[in-house]
PDB file of C-alpha atoms in Angstrom:
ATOM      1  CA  UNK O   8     -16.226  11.634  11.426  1.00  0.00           C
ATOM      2  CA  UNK O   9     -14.265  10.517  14.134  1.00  0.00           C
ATOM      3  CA  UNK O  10     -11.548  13.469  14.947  1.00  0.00           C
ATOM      4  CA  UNK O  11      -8.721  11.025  16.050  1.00  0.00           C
ATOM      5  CA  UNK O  12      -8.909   9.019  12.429  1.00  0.00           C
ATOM      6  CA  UNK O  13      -9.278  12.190  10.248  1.00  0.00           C
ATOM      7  CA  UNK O  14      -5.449  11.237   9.134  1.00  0.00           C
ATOM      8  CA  UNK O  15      -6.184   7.532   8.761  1.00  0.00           C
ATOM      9  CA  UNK O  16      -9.363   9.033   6.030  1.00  0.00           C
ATOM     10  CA  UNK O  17      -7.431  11.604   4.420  1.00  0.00           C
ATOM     11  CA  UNK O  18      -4.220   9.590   3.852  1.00  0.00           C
ATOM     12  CA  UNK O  19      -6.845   6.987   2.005  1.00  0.00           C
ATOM     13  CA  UNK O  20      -8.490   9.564   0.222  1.00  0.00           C
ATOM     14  CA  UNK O  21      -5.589  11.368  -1.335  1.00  0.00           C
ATOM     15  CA  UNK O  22      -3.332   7.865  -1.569  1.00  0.00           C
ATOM     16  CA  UNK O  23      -5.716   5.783  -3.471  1.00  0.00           C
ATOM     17  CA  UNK O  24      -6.760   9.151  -5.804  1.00  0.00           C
ATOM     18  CA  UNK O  25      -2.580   9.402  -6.527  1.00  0.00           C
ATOM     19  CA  UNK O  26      -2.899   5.727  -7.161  1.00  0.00           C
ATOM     20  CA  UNK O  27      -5.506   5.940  -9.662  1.00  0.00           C
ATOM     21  CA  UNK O  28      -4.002   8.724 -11.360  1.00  0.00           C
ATOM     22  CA  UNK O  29      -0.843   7.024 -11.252  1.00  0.00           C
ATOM     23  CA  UNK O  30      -2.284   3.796 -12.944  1.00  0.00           C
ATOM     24  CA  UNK O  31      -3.987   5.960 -15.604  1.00  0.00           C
ATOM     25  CA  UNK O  32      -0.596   7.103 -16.293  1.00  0.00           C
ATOM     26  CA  UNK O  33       0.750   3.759 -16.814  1.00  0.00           C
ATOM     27  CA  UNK O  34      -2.280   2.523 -18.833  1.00  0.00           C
ATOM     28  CA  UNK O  35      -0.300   4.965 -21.421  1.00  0.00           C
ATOM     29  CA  UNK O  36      -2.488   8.558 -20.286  1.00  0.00           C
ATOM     30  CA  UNK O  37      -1.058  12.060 -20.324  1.00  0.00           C
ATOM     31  CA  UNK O  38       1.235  13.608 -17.997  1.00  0.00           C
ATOM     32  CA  UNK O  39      -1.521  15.247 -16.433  1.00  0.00           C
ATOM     33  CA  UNK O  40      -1.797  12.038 -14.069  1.00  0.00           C
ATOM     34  CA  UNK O  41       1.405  11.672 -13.327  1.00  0.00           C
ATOM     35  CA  UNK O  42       1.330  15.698 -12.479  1.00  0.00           C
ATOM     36  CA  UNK O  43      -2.149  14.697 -10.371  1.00  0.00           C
ATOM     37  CA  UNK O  44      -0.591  11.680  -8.995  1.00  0.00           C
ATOM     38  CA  UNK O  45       2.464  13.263  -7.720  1.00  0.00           C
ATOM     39  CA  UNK O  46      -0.102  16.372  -5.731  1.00  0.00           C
ATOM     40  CA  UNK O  47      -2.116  13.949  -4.279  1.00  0.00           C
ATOM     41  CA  UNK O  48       0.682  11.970  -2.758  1.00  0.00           C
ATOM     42  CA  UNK O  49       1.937  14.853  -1.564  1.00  0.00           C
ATOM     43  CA  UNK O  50      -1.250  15.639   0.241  1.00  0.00           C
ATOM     44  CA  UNK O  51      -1.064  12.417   1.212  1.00  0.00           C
ATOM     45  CA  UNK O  52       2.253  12.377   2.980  1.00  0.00           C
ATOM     46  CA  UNK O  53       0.711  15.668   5.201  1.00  0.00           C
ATOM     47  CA  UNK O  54      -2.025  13.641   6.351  1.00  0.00           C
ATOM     48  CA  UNK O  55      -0.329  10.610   7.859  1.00  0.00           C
ATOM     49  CA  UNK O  56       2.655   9.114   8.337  1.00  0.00           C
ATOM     50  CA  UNK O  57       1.994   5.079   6.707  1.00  0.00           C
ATOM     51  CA  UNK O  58       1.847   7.159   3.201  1.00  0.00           C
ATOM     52  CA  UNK O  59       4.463   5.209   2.097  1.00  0.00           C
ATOM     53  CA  UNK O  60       2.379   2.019   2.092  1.00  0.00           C
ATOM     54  CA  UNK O  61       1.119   3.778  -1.160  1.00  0.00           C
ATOM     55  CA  UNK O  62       4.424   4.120  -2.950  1.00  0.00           C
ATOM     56  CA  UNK O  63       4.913   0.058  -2.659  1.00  0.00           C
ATOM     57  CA  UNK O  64       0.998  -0.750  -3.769  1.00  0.00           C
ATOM     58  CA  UNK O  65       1.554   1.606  -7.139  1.00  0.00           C
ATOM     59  CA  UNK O  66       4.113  -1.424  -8.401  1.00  0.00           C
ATOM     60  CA  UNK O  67       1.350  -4.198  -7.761  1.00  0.00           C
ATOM     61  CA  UNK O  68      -0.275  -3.470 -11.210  1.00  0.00           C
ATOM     62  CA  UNK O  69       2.527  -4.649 -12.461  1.00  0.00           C
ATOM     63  CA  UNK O  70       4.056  -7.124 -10.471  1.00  0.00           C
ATOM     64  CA  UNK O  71       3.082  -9.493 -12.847  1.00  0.00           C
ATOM     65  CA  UNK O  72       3.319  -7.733 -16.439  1.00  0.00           C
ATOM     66  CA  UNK O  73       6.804  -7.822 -17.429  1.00  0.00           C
ATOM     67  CA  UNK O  74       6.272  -5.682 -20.325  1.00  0.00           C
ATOM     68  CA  UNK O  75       5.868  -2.202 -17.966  1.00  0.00           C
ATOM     69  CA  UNK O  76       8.534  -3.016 -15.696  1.00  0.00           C
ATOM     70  CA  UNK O  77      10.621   0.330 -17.025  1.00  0.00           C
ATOM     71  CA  UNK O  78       7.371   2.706 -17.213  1.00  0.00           C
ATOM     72  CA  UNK O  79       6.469   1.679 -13.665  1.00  0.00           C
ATOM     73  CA  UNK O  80      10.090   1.792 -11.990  1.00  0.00           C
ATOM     74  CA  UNK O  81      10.679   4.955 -13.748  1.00  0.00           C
ATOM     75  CA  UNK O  82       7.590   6.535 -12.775  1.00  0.00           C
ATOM     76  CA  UNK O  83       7.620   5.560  -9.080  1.00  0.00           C
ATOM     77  CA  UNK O  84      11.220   6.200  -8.420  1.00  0.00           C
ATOM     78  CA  UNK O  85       9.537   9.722  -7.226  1.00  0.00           C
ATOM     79  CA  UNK O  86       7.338   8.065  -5.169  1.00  0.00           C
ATOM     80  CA  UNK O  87       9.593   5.510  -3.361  1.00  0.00           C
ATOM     81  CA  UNK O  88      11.865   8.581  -2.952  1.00  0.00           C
ATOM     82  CA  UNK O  89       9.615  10.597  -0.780  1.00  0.00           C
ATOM     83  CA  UNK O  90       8.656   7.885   0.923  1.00  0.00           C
ATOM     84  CA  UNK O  91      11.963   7.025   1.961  1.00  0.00           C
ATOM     85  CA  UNK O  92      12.231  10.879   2.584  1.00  0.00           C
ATOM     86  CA  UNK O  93       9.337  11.135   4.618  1.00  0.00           C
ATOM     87  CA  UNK O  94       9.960   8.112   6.882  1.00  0.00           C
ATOM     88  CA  UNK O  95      13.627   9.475   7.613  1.00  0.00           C
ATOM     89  CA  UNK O  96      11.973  12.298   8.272  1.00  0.00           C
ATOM     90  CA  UNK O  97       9.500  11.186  10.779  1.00  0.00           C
ATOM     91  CA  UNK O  98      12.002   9.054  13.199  1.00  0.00           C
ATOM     92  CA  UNK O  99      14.747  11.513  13.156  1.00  0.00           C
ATOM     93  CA  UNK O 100      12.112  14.357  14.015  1.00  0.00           C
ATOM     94  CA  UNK O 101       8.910  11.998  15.856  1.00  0.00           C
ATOM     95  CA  UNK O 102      10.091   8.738  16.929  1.00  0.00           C
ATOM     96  CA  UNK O 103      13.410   9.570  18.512  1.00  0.00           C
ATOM     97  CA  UNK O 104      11.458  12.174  20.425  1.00  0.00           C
ATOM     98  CA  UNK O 105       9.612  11.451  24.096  1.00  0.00           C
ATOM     99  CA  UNK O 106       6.216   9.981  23.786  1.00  0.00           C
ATOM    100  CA  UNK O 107       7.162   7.918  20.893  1.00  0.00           C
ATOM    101  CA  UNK O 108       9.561   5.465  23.085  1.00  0.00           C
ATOM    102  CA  UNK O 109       7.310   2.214  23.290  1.00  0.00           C
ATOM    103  CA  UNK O 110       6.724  -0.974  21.015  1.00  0.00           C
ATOM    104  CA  UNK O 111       4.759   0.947  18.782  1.00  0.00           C
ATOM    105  CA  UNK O 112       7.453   1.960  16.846  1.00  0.00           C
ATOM    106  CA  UNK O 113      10.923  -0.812  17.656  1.00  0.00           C
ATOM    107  CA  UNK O 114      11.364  -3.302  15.601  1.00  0.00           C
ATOM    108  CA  UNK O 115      11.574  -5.646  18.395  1.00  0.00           C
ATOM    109  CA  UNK O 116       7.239  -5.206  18.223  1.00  0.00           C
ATOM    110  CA  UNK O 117       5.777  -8.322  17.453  1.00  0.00           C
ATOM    111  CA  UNK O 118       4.758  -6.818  13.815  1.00  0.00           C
ATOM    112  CA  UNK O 119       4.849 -10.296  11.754  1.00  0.00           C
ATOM    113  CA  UNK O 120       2.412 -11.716  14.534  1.00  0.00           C
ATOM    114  CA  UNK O 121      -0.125  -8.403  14.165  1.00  0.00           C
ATOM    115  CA  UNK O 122       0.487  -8.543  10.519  1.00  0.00           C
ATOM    116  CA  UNK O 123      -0.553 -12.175   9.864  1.00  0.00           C
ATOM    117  CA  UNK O 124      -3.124 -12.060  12.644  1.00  0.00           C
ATOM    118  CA  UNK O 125      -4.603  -8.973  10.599  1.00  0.00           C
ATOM    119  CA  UNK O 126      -4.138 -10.846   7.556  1.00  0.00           C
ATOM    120  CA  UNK O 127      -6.075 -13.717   9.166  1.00  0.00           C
ATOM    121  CA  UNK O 128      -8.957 -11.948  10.798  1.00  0.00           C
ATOM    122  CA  UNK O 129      -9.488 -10.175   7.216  1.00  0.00           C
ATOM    123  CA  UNK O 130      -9.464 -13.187   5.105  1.00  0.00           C
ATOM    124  CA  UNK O 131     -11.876 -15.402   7.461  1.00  0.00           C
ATOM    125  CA  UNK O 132     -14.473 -16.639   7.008  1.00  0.00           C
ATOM    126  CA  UNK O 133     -15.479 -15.472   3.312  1.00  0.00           C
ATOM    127  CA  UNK O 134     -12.452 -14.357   2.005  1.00  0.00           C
ATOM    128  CA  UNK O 135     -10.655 -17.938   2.524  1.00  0.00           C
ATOM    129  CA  UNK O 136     -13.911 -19.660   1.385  1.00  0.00           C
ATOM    130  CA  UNK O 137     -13.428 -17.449  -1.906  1.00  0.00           C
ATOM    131  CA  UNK O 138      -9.439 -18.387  -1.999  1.00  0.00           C
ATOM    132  CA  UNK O 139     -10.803 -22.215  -2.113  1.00  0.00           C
ATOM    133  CA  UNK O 140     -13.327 -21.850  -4.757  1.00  0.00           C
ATOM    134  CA  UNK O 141     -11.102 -20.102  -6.642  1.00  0.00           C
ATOM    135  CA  UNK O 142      -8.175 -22.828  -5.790  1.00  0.00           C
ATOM    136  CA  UNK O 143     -10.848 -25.597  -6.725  1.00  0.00           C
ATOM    137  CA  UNK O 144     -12.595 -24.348 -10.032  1.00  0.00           C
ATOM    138  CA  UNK O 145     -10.176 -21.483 -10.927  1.00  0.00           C
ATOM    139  CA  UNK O 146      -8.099 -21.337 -13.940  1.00  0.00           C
ATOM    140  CA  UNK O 147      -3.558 -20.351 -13.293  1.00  0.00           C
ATOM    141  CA  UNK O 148      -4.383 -16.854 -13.836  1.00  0.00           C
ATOM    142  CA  UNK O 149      -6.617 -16.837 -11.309  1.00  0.00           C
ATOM    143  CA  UNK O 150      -4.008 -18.193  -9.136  1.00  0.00           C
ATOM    144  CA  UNK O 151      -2.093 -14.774  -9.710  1.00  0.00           C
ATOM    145  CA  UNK O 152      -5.304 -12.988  -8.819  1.00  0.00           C
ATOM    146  CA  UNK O 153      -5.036 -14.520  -5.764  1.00  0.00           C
ATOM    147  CA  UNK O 154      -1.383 -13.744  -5.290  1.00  0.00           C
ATOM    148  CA  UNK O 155      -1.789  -9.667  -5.931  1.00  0.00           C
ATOM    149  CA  UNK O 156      -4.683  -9.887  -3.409  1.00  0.00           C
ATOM    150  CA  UNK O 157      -2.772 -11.201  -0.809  1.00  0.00           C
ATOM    151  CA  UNK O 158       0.355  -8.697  -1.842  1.00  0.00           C
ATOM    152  CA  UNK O 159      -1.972  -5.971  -1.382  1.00  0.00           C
ATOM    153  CA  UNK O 160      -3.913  -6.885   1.696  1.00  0.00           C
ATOM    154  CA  UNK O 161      -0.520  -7.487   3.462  1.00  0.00           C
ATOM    155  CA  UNK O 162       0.959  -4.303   2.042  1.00  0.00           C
ATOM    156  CA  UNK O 163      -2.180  -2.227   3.012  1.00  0.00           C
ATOM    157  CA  UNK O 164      -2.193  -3.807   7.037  1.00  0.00           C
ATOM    158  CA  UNK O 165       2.087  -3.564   7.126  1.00  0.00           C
ATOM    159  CA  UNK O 166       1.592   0.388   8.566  1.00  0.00           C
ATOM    160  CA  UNK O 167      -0.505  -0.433  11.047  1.00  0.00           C
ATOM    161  CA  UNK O 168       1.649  -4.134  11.816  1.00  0.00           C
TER     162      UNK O 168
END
């Protein structure tokens, strides 16, 4: 394993496993995921700092099911919390420091041009040719599928944008 991306692996590892537990949660399980959801985002947010990308992606399940809305606000109001906590955090105590001074981190970066360029590069060649099948033969639902993909491809490459 590459030393340098250790954060970028662990951050995955533990986000996506809070995730999961977190969805089992809202599929109507036991407290015990929400309990193992909560630890592993916490592991998560020691690891690196785009953590919070996580906190967003546990509303897509639900994005388009009405019906949870309350459950899944309720239940990631922790979450967004610490995320918001965590990215105070790390520009009052990183980013205003030395070292952390270039376009990296201003919102002057040209983010939307990385983002959809990222967004672009994953998408092509396959990925779009899937989007038009799916467009051609596909069924309205599908059309949502397509729509939560998107949301969570962007969402996924906006900490790195």
């Amino acid at each position: 394993m590459w030393p340098a991306a250790a954060g970028d692996l662990l951050v995955f590892l533990f986000g996506m496993t809070a995730w999961v537990c977190w969805v089992r949660w809202l599929q109507g399980g036991r407290w015990k995921w929400y309990a193992a959801a909560i630890a592993s985002f916490v592991l998560a947010a020691f690891s690196k700092e785009s953590v919070w990308v996580f906190a967003l992606l546990m509303l897509l399940p639900v994005a388009f099911n009405s019906r949870q809305w309350k459950r899944a606000i309720a239940g990631a109001a922790p979450f967004l919390a610490m995320a918001v906590v965590y990215m105070i955090w790390t520009w009052t105590s990183r980013v205003s420091t030395a070292g952390y001074h270039d376009n990296r981190f201003s919102l002057s970066a040209p983010w939307l041009h990385v983002l959809l360029n990222s967004w672009w590069r994953l998408l092509f060649v396959w990925g779009l040719v899937a989007i038009a099948i799916l467009l051609w033969i596909g069924k309205r639902a599908d059309r949502r599928l397509i729509l939560a993909a998107s949301l969570w491809m962007i969402l996924g490459l906006l900490p790195f944008s």
